[in-house]
Coordinates of C-alpha atoms and ligand atoms in Angstrom, one line a residue:
M226 CA 107.9 -53.8 -118.1
S227 CA 111.4 -53.8 -119.8
A228 CA 111.7 -55.7 -123.4
F229 CA 115.4 -56.2 -123.1
V230 CA 117.8 -57.3 -125.9
V231 CA 121.1 -59.2 -125.5
L232 CA 123.1 -59.1 -128.8
G233 CA 126.4 -60.2 -130.0
A234 CA 128.6 -57.4 -130.7
Q235 CA 131.5 -58.9 -132.6
W236 CA 131.4 -62.2 -134.7
G237 CA 129.4 -64.3 -132.1
D238 CA 130.4 -66.4 -129.2
E239 CA 130.8 -63.3 -127.0
G240 CA 129.3 -64.9 -124.1
K241 CA 125.5 -64.3 -124.9
G242 CA 124.4 -67.5 -123.2
K243 CA 126.3 -66.8 -119.9
M244 CA 124.8 -63.2 -119.8
T245 CA 121.2 -64.2 -120.9
D246 CA 121.3 -66.9 -118.0
Y247 CA 122.6 -64.2 -115.6
L248 CA 119.9 -61.5 -116.6
A249 CA 117.2 -64.0 -116.9
E250 CA 117.0 -64.1 -113.1
E251 CA 115.2 -60.5 -113.6
A252 CA 113.1 -61.6 -116.5
E253 CA 110.0 -63.8 -116.8
V254 CA 110.2 -64.6 -120.5
I255 CA 113.2 -65.3 -122.6
V256 CA 112.8 -65.3 -126.4
R257 CA 114.9 -66.4 -129.2
F258 CA 114.1 -64.4 -132.4
Q259 CA 116.7 -65.5 -135.2
G260 CA 119.0 -68.2 -136.1
G261 CA 118.8 -71.8 -135.3
N262 CA 121.0 -74.5 -133.9
N263 CA 124.1 -73.1 -135.5
A264 CA 124.2 -71.3 -132.0
G265 CA 126.5 -72.6 -129.5
H266 CA 126.2 -70.9 -125.9
T267 CA 128.1 -72.5 -122.9
V268 CA 126.4 -71.5 -119.7
E269 CA 128.1 -72.5 -116.2
V270 CA 126.0 -72.4 -113.1
G271 CA 127.7 -73.6 -110.0
E272 CA 129.7 -76.6 -110.7
K273 CA 127.8 -77.8 -114.0
Q274 CA 128.3 -76.6 -117.6
Y275 CA 125.4 -76.7 -120.0
K276 CA 125.6 -76.4 -123.8
L277 CA 122.8 -75.0 -125.7
H278 CA 122.1 -74.4 -129.3
L279 CA 118.4 -73.7 -130.0
I280 CA 116.8 -73.6 -126.8
P281 CA 116.8 -70.1 -125.0
S282 CA 119.5 -70.0 -122.2
G283 CA 116.6 -69.1 -119.7
I284 CA 115.6 -72.8 -119.7
L285 CA 118.1 -73.4 -116.9
H286 CA 115.9 -71.3 -114.5
D287 CA 112.9 -72.7 -113.1
N288 CA 109.4 -71.0 -113.9
K289 CA 110.5 -68.9 -116.9
L290 CA 108.7 -69.2 -120.2
N291 CA 111.4 -69.6 -123.0
I292 CA 109.9 -68.6 -126.4
I293 CA 111.3 -69.9 -129.9
G294 CA 110.0 -67.2 -132.1
N295 CA 108.9 -67.0 -135.7
G296 CA 112.2 -65.6 -137.2
V297 CA 114.1 -68.9 -135.8
V298 CA 114.8 -71.6 -138.1
V299 CA 113.8 -74.7 -136.0
D300 CA 115.4 -78.5 -136.9
P301 CA 113.0 -80.9 -134.8
K302 CA 115.7 -83.5 -134.6
A303 CA 118.2 -81.0 -133.1
L304 CA 115.3 -79.7 -130.9
F305 CA 114.5 -83.0 -129.2
T306 CA 118.3 -84.1 -128.9
E307 CA 118.6 -80.7 -126.8
I308 CA 115.4 -81.3 -125.0
D309 CA 116.8 -85.1 -124.1
Y310 CA 120.2 -83.6 -123.1
L311 CA 118.6 -81.2 -120.7
E312 CA 116.4 -83.7 -119.4
A313 CA 119.2 -85.9 -118.5
E314 CA 120.9 -83.3 -116.9
G315 CA 117.9 -82.6 -114.7
V316 CA 116.6 -79.4 -116.4
K317 CA 112.9 -80.0 -117.1
V318 CA 111.7 -78.9 -120.5
T319 CA 107.8 -78.7 -120.6
P320 CA 105.5 -77.1 -122.9
S321 CA 104.9 -74.6 -119.8
K322 CA 108.4 -73.7 -119.8
L323 CA 109.1 -73.8 -123.8
I324 CA 106.6 -72.8 -126.6
I325 CA 107.4 -72.5 -130.3
S326 CA 106.1 -70.4 -132.8
D327 CA 103.6 -71.9 -135.4
R328 CA 105.2 -69.5 -137.8
A329 CA 108.8 -70.7 -137.6
H330 CA 110.5 -72.5 -140.3
V331 CA 111.4 -75.9 -140.3
I332 CA 115.0 -77.0 -141.1
M333 CA 114.6 -80.4 -143.2
P334 CA 116.9 -83.1 -144.2
Y335 CA 117.6 -81.5 -147.5
H336 CA 118.6 -78.2 -146.1
K337 CA 121.5 -79.9 -144.3
V338 CA 122.4 -81.7 -147.5
L339 CA 122.4 -78.7 -149.5
D340 CA 124.2 -76.6 -146.8
K341 CA 127.1 -79.1 -147.3
L342 CA 127.0 -79.7 -151.1
K343 CA 126.9 -76.0 -151.6
E344 CA 129.8 -75.3 -149.3
K345 CA 131.9 -78.1 -151.1
A346 CA 130.8 -76.6 -154.6
R347 CA 132.0 -73.0 -153.3
G348 CA 135.7 -74.7 -153.2
K349 CA 137.9 -72.3 -151.7
N350 CA 135.6 -69.6 -151.4
D351 CA 133.3 -71.5 -149.0
I352 CA 131.9 -69.6 -146.2
G353 CA 132.7 -72.1 -143.4
T354 CA 129.1 -72.8 -142.4
T355 CA 128.2 -75.0 -139.5
G356 CA 126.5 -77.2 -141.9
K357 CA 123.3 -77.4 -139.9
G358 CA 121.0 -76.2 -143.0
I359 CA 120.5 -72.6 -141.7
G360 CA 121.1 -70.8 -145.2
P361 CA 119.2 -73.2 -147.5
C362 CA 116.2 -73.0 -144.9
Y363 CA 116.0 -69.3 -144.8
T364 CA 116.7 -69.3 -148.6
D365 CA 113.4 -71.5 -148.9
K366 CA 111.7 -68.9 -146.5
F367 CA 112.3 -65.9 -148.7
E368 CA 111.7 -67.9 -151.8
R369 CA 108.4 -68.9 -150.4
S370 CA 108.5 -72.6 -150.5
G371 CA 109.6 -73.2 -146.9
I372 CA 107.7 -75.5 -144.6
R373 CA 106.7 -73.7 -141.2
V374 CA 105.7 -75.5 -138.0
C375 CA 102.3 -75.2 -138.6
D376 CA 102.3 -77.0 -141.8
L377 CA 104.6 -79.8 -140.4
I378 CA 101.7 -80.5 -137.6
D379 CA 99.1 -80.7 -140.4
E380 CA 99.6 -84.0 -141.9
E381 CA 97.9 -83.4 -145.2
V382 CA 99.6 -80.0 -145.7
F383 CA 103.0 -81.3 -144.8
K384 CA 102.5 -84.3 -147.0
E385 CA 101.8 -81.9 -150.1
K386 CA 104.6 -79.4 -149.2
L387 CA 107.3 -82.0 -148.6
K388 CA 106.3 -83.7 -152.0
E389 CA 106.7 -80.5 -154.0
N390 CA 110.2 -79.9 -151.9
I391 CA 111.8 -83.0 -152.3
E392 CA 110.8 -83.4 -156.0
F393 CA 112.4 -80.0 -156.8
K394 CA 115.3 -80.3 -154.2
N395 CA 116.1 -83.7 -155.7
K396 CA 116.6 -82.5 -159.1
Y397 CA 118.9 -79.7 -158.0
I398 CA 120.8 -82.1 -155.8
V399 CA 121.7 -84.8 -158.0
N400 CA 121.7 -82.9 -161.5
V401 CA 123.5 -79.7 -160.3
L402 CA 125.3 -80.5 -157.1
G403 CA 126.0 -84.3 -157.7
G404 CA 124.6 -85.4 -154.5
E405 CA 122.2 -88.4 -153.5
A406 CA 118.7 -87.9 -154.0
L407 CA 116.5 -88.2 -150.7
N408 CA 113.8 -90.4 -150.2
Y409 CA 110.2 -89.0 -149.7
D410 CA 108.6 -92.0 -147.6
E411 CA 111.6 -92.1 -145.4
I412 CA 111.4 -88.4 -144.4
L413 CA 107.5 -88.4 -144.4
K414 CA 107.3 -91.2 -141.9
E415 CA 110.4 -89.9 -139.6
Y416 CA 108.9 -86.0 -139.7
L417 CA 105.4 -86.9 -138.8
K418 CA 106.5 -88.7 -135.9
L419 CA 108.6 -85.4 -134.8
A420 CA 105.4 -83.4 -135.6
E421 CA 103.4 -85.5 -132.9
R422 CA 106.1 -84.6 -130.3
L423 CA 106.5 -81.0 -131.4
R424 CA 102.7 -80.4 -131.3
P425 CA 102.2 -79.7 -127.7
Y426 CA 105.1 -76.9 -127.8
V427 CA 103.5 -75.0 -130.6
Q428 CA 101.5 -71.6 -130.4
D429 CA 101.1 -68.4 -131.8
T430 CA 103.9 -67.1 -129.7
S431 CA 103.5 -63.3 -130.9
V432 CA 99.9 -63.4 -129.1
R433 CA 101.3 -64.8 -125.9
L434 CA 104.3 -62.5 -126.0
Y435 CA 101.8 -59.5 -126.5
D436 CA 99.9 -60.8 -123.5
E437 CA 103.1 -61.1 -121.3
I438 CA 104.0 -57.5 -122.2
K439 CA 100.4 -56.2 -121.3
Q440 CA 101.0 -58.1 -117.9
D441 CA 104.1 -55.9 -117.6
K442 CA 106.7 -58.8 -117.3
N443 CA 110.1 -58.4 -118.1
I444 CA 111.2 -59.8 -121.6
L445 CA 114.3 -60.8 -122.6
F446 CA 115.5 -61.4 -126.2
E447 CA 118.4 -63.6 -126.6
G448 CA 120.2 -63.0 -129.8
A449 CA 122.5 -65.5 -131.4
Q450 CA 125.6 -65.1 -133.5
G451 CA 126.8 -61.5 -133.8
M452 CA 126.9 -58.0 -135.3
L453 CA 129.4 -58.7 -138.2
L454 CA 127.5 -62.1 -138.9
D455 CA 124.2 -60.3 -139.7
I456 CA 122.9 -60.7 -143.3
D457 CA 122.7 -56.8 -143.8
Y458 CA 125.5 -55.4 -141.8
G459 CA 128.1 -58.3 -141.6
T460 CA 131.0 -59.3 -143.7
Y461 CA 128.8 -60.4 -146.4
P462 CA 128.9 -62.9 -147.9
Y463 CA 130.7 -64.5 -144.7
V464 CA 127.5 -64.1 -142.5
T465 CA 124.9 -66.0 -141.6
S466 CA 121.2 -65.7 -143.1
S467 CA 119.3 -63.7 -140.6
N468 CA 119.3 -60.3 -139.0
T469 CA 121.3 -60.7 -135.8
T470 CA 120.9 -57.1 -134.8
A471 CA 118.2 -55.6 -132.8
C472 CA 116.2 -55.0 -135.9
G473 CA 115.5 -58.8 -136.1
V474 CA 113.8 -58.8 -132.7
A475 CA 110.4 -57.1 -133.9
S476 CA 110.0 -59.4 -137.1
G477 CA 111.3 -62.5 -135.6
S478 CA 109.1 -62.4 -132.2
G479 CA 106.0 -60.7 -133.5
I480 CA 106.0 -57.5 -131.4
G481 CA 106.4 -54.0 -132.6
P482 CA 109.8 -52.1 -132.6
T483 CA 108.4 -49.4 -130.0
M484 CA 107.9 -52.3 -127.4
I485 CA 111.8 -52.6 -127.2
T486 CA 113.1 -50.8 -124.2
N487 CA 116.9 -51.5 -124.0
A488 CA 119.6 -53.3 -125.9
V489 CA 122.7 -54.5 -124.2
G490 CA 125.5 -55.4 -126.4
I491 CA 127.7 -58.5 -125.5
A492 CA 131.3 -58.0 -126.3
K493 CA 134.5 -59.9 -125.5
A494 CA 137.5 -57.8 -124.0
Y495 CA 139.1 -59.1 -127.3
T496 CA 137.8 -60.3 -130.6
T497 CA 137.3 -64.0 -132.1
R498 CA 135.8 -65.3 -135.1
V499 CA 135.0 -68.9 -136.6
G500 CA 134.6 -69.8 -140.2
K501 CA 135.9 -67.7 -142.9
G502 CA 136.0 -63.9 -143.6
P503 CA 137.9 -60.9 -143.0
F504 CA 138.9 -60.1 -139.2
P505 CA 141.2 -56.8 -139.3
T506 CA 142.6 -57.4 -135.8
E507 CA 143.2 -61.0 -136.0
L508 CA 146.5 -62.3 -134.3
D509 CA 147.9 -65.1 -136.5
N510 CA 150.7 -65.6 -133.9
E511 CA 151.5 -66.7 -130.6
I512 CA 149.5 -63.9 -129.0
G513 CA 146.6 -65.0 -130.7
E514 CA 147.3 -68.9 -129.7
W515 CA 147.7 -67.4 -126.2
I516 CA 144.2 -66.1 -126.0
R517 CA 142.7 -69.3 -127.8
E518 CA 144.1 -71.5 -124.9
K519 CA 143.5 -69.1 -122.2
G520 CA 139.9 -68.4 -123.3
H521 CA 139.4 -71.9 -124.5
E522 CA 138.3 -70.6 -127.9
Y523 CA 136.9 -73.5 -129.5
G524 CA 133.5 -73.6 -131.1
V525 CA 130.6 -75.2 -129.2
T526 CA 128.6 -76.4 -132.3
T527 CA 131.4 -77.5 -134.6
G528 CA 134.3 -77.8 -132.4
R529 CA 136.6 -75.7 -134.7
S530 CA 139.2 -73.4 -133.0
R531 CA 138.3 -69.8 -133.1
R532 CA 140.6 -67.1 -134.6
C533 CA 141.7 -64.6 -132.0
G534 CA 142.7 -61.0 -132.2
W535 CA 142.6 -57.7 -130.2
F536 CA 139.5 -55.7 -129.5
D537 CA 138.3 -53.8 -132.3
A538 CA 136.6 -50.6 -131.4
V539 CA 135.5 -50.0 -134.9
V540 CA 133.4 -53.3 -134.9
V541 CA 131.7 -52.6 -131.7
K542 CA 131.0 -48.9 -132.2
Y543 CA 129.1 -50.3 -135.4
A544 CA 127.2 -52.6 -133.4
A545 CA 126.3 -49.7 -130.8
R546 CA 124.9 -47.6 -133.9
T547 CA 123.0 -50.3 -135.5
N548 CA 121.4 -52.0 -132.6
G549 CA 121.1 -48.8 -130.5
L550 CA 122.8 -50.0 -127.6
T551 CA 122.1 -48.8 -124.2
S552 CA 124.7 -50.9 -122.4
I553 CA 127.6 -53.2 -122.8
A554 CA 128.5 -56.3 -121.0
F555 CA 132.3 -56.8 -121.4
M556 CA 132.9 -60.4 -121.2
L557 CA 136.1 -62.5 -120.7
L558 CA 138.2 -59.7 -119.1
D559 CA 140.0 -62.4 -117.1
V560 CA 141.5 -63.9 -120.3
L561 CA 143.7 -60.8 -120.8
T562 CA 145.4 -61.0 -117.2
G563 CA 148.9 -61.3 -117.7
F564 CA 149.7 -59.3 -120.9
E565 CA 152.2 -56.4 -120.4
E566 CA 150.4 -54.4 -122.9
I567 CA 147.0 -54.5 -124.7
Q568 CA 146.2 -53.2 -127.9
V569 CA 143.1 -51.7 -128.8
C570 CA 142.0 -51.0 -132.6
T571 CA 140.6 -47.4 -132.8
A572 CA 140.2 -46.9 -136.6
Y573 CA 141.5 -48.4 -139.8
K574 CA 144.1 -47.1 -142.2
C575 CA 143.3 -47.8 -145.6
G576 CA 146.1 -46.4 -147.8
D577 CA 146.0 -42.7 -146.9
E578 CA 142.6 -42.6 -145.6
I579 CA 141.7 -43.2 -142.1
L580 CA 138.5 -45.0 -141.4
E581 CA 136.3 -44.6 -138.3
N582 CA 133.3 -46.6 -139.7
F583 CA 133.2 -50.3 -140.8
P584 CA 133.2 -50.5 -144.8
A585 CA 130.8 -52.6 -146.8
S586 CA 133.5 -53.6 -149.4
L587 CA 135.4 -56.4 -148.4
E588 CA 138.0 -55.6 -150.9
Q589 CA 138.3 -52.0 -149.3
L590 CA 138.6 -53.9 -145.9
A591 CA 141.5 -56.0 -147.1
K592 CA 143.5 -53.1 -147.7
C593 CA 143.1 -51.9 -144.3
E594 CA 145.3 -52.0 -141.4
P595 CA 144.3 -51.5 -137.8
V596 CA 145.5 -48.4 -136.0
Y597 CA 146.3 -49.5 -132.5
E598 CA 146.5 -47.7 -129.4
T599 CA 148.4 -49.6 -126.6
M600 CA 147.2 -49.8 -123.0
P601 CA 149.1 -51.0 -120.1
G602 CA 148.1 -54.5 -118.9
W603 CA 147.7 -56.2 -115.5
T604 CA 148.8 -59.3 -113.7
E605 CA 146.4 -59.7 -110.6
D606 CA 144.0 -62.6 -110.9
I607 CA 140.5 -61.1 -111.2
T608 CA 138.4 -64.2 -111.5
K609 CA 137.2 -63.6 -107.8
V610 CA 136.5 -59.9 -108.1
E611 CA 132.8 -59.0 -107.1
K612 CA 133.1 -55.1 -107.2
Y613 CA 134.1 -53.0 -110.1
E614 CA 136.2 -50.9 -107.5
D615 CA 138.4 -54.0 -106.8
L616 CA 139.4 -54.4 -110.2
P617 CA 143.1 -53.3 -111.0
E618 CA 143.5 -50.0 -112.2
N619 CA 144.8 -50.9 -115.5
A620 CA 141.6 -53.3 -116.1
K621 CA 139.4 -50.2 -115.1
K622 CA 141.4 -47.8 -117.1
Y623 CA 140.8 -50.2 -120.2
I624 CA 137.2 -50.4 -119.7
T625 CA 136.9 -46.3 -119.4
R626 CA 139.0 -46.2 -122.7
I627 CA 136.5 -48.7 -124.4
E628 CA 133.4 -46.9 -123.3
E629 CA 135.0 -43.5 -124.4
L630 CA 135.6 -45.3 -128.1
I631 CA 132.2 -46.8 -128.2
G632 CA 130.3 -44.2 -126.6
V633 CA 128.3 -46.8 -124.4
N634 CA 128.7 -47.5 -120.6
V635 CA 130.1 -50.9 -119.7
D636 CA 127.4 -51.8 -117.3
L637 CA 128.5 -55.6 -116.6
V638 CA 131.7 -57.0 -116.6
S639 CA 132.4 -60.9 -116.8
V640 CA 135.6 -62.3 -115.0
G641 CA 135.0 -65.9 -115.5
P642 CA 132.2 -68.3 -117.1
N643 CA 130.6 -68.8 -114.0
R644 CA 127.1 -67.2 -113.5
A645 CA 128.5 -66.0 -110.0
Q646 CA 131.7 -64.4 -111.9
T647 CA 129.7 -61.4 -113.0
I648 CA 130.3 -57.7 -111.8
I649 CA 127.3 -55.6 -112.1
R650 CA 128.0 -51.5 -112.3
K651 CA 124.3 -50.7 -113.1
N652 CA 120.8 -52.7 -113.1
V653 CA 120.5 -52.9 -116.9
F654 CA 116.7 -53.4 -116.3
D655 CA 116.4 -49.9 -114.6
K656 CA 117.5 -47.8 -117.8
Ligands
GDP234 P1 127.8 -67.4 -127.0 O1 127.7 -68.1 -128.3 O2 128.0 -65.9 -127.3 O3 126.9 -67.7 -125.9 O4 129.2 -67.8 -126.4 P2 130.0 -69.1 -126.4 O5 129.4 -69.8 -125.0 O6 130.0 -69.6 -127.7 O7 131.4 -68.8 -126.1 C1 131.8 -68.1 -124.7 C2 132.7 -68.7 -124.0 O8 133.4 -68.2 -122.9 C3 132.2 -69.9 -123.3 O9 132.9 -70.9 -123.2 C4 131.7 -69.6 -121.9 O10 131.8 -70.4 -120.9 C5 132.8 -68.5 -121.8 N1 132.9 -67.4 -120.9 C6 131.9 -66.5 -120.8 N2 132.0 -65.5 -120.0 C7 133.3 -65.7 -119.6 C8 134.2 -64.9 -118.9 O11 134.1 -63.9 -118.4 N3 135.5 -65.5 -118.6 C9 135.9 -66.6 -119.1 N4 137.1 -67.0 -119.0 N5 135.1 -67.3 -119.9 C10 133.9 -67.0 -120.2
IMO235 P1 126.6 -68.1 -131.4 O1 125.3 -67.8 -131.1 C1 130.1 -67.8 -134.3 C2 129.3 -68.5 -138.5 C3 129.8 -69.8 -139.2 C4 129.9 -69.3 -140.5 C5 128.8 -68.3 -140.8 C6 127.6 -68.9 -141.5 O2 127.2 -69.3 -131.0 O3 127.4 -66.9 -131.3 P2 125.7 -70.6 -140.9 O4 125.8 -72.0 -140.5 O5 125.1 -69.8 -139.8 O6 125.2 -70.6 -142.2 O7 127.4 -70.2 -141.0 O8 128.5 -67.9 -139.3 N1 128.4 -68.9 -137.2 C7 128.8 -68.4 -135.9 N2 129.8 -68.1 -135.3 N3 129.1 -68.0 -133.3 C8 127.9 -68.5 -133.6 O9 126.8 -68.5 -133.0 C9 127.7 -68.8 -135.0 N4 126.6 -69.2 -135.7 C10 127.1 -69.1 -137.1 O10 130.9 -70.1 -138.4 O11 131.0 -68.6 -140.4
MG236 MG1 128.7 -69.5 -129.3

């Protein structure tokens, strides 16, 4: 048995979806444990491209069990839009392939309204959220007024909880944020209908997961977002509202932390960020533009263009420490083909001080300059390379240097978006 975590080691969009889909071949169960449909994962299989948001990327395989764990926030409307989309693409999404935790919190219409109104109220200090209601839903969870999936499918409980929430939220929306009141009856009618469709998928997923583990199955936990969007360790407040790091796996799926066997950090060969917040190695110039165009760095969920920059080893080293990474999957290496020289940030220079570790204070971070090391680039097309040995010498030197800086082996290298464009150096399930 392996209980294996796939995590974003940067600011999200590292290629977690592609890697989850690839590694799902060897797993029987694929689990989302945090976040919601703020995530956007593009997965290419053969000629087809799939866009996933809330449903685990294991869904593209037949006969795998996919779990939406209790730590996820579930927008039922978004869920069924995604199920309908997948079914239209020929991917079956039945309750035998997908189950949803009865303890997961439900994203309600007022969460989406609040997300947008609060962003507007923040003015120039907005976070740049995806507007999917993620933050307000987690706020209610921790404030203890949230509606869980088990509440939604119990008509009497739902009616009561919805009433309380609508009354309270409308006061806040209208009187404080200047928005429009939401209608209880309309939402009730719509969500009771959604609840009926949701019911067959709902289970105590912690019990099911434990059973699967006892049967020695390989379990793959699919992270959403990334290290520096983690609510505790990220560039707060420019973060998402969940623990994106490995510590979120246990609380977000209902297993004990001792059951997690390994963690693979997904890192791009460069860095991107979408939304606001600090980004030390950002290239607001033609090099950044070049990476954006070559890497098609535009968001899957919001369509926003992603900010691009050089690889930041301080960030990925931070991810290695806080996640206990056992492997790195090095993604989008093909995008760097053609650069004469590649820069790697090895530390930050902050006044007279050299920082090796990512600071908590954004004010301090703002005063930091990246310390760069220059590596020679390569020009050969690597998108068809299947064996590590066949990569250009300079690409291998780049990877070796990254391994030295991070202290974790690069066991997988991705040279294109397709499932087939993956170089495996070591079976990560064997570790
Ligand atoms: P996720 O949110 O971490 O799953 O990542 P996204 O799917 O949002 O963004 C990664 C993008 O890179 C997607 O468009 C993928 O199809 C693409 N991609 C993944 N791996 C590679 C790769 O090795 N090379 C190239 N060129 N594209 C890749
Ligand atoms: P995947 O799984 C990149 C960012 C948003 C914003 C911040 C807070 O595709 O890697 P939220 O809506 O979560 O409250 O927004 O987090 N963000 C992501 N950035 N990839 C994601 O997911 C993200 N999910 C949220 O842009 O800056
Ligand atoms: Mg993404």
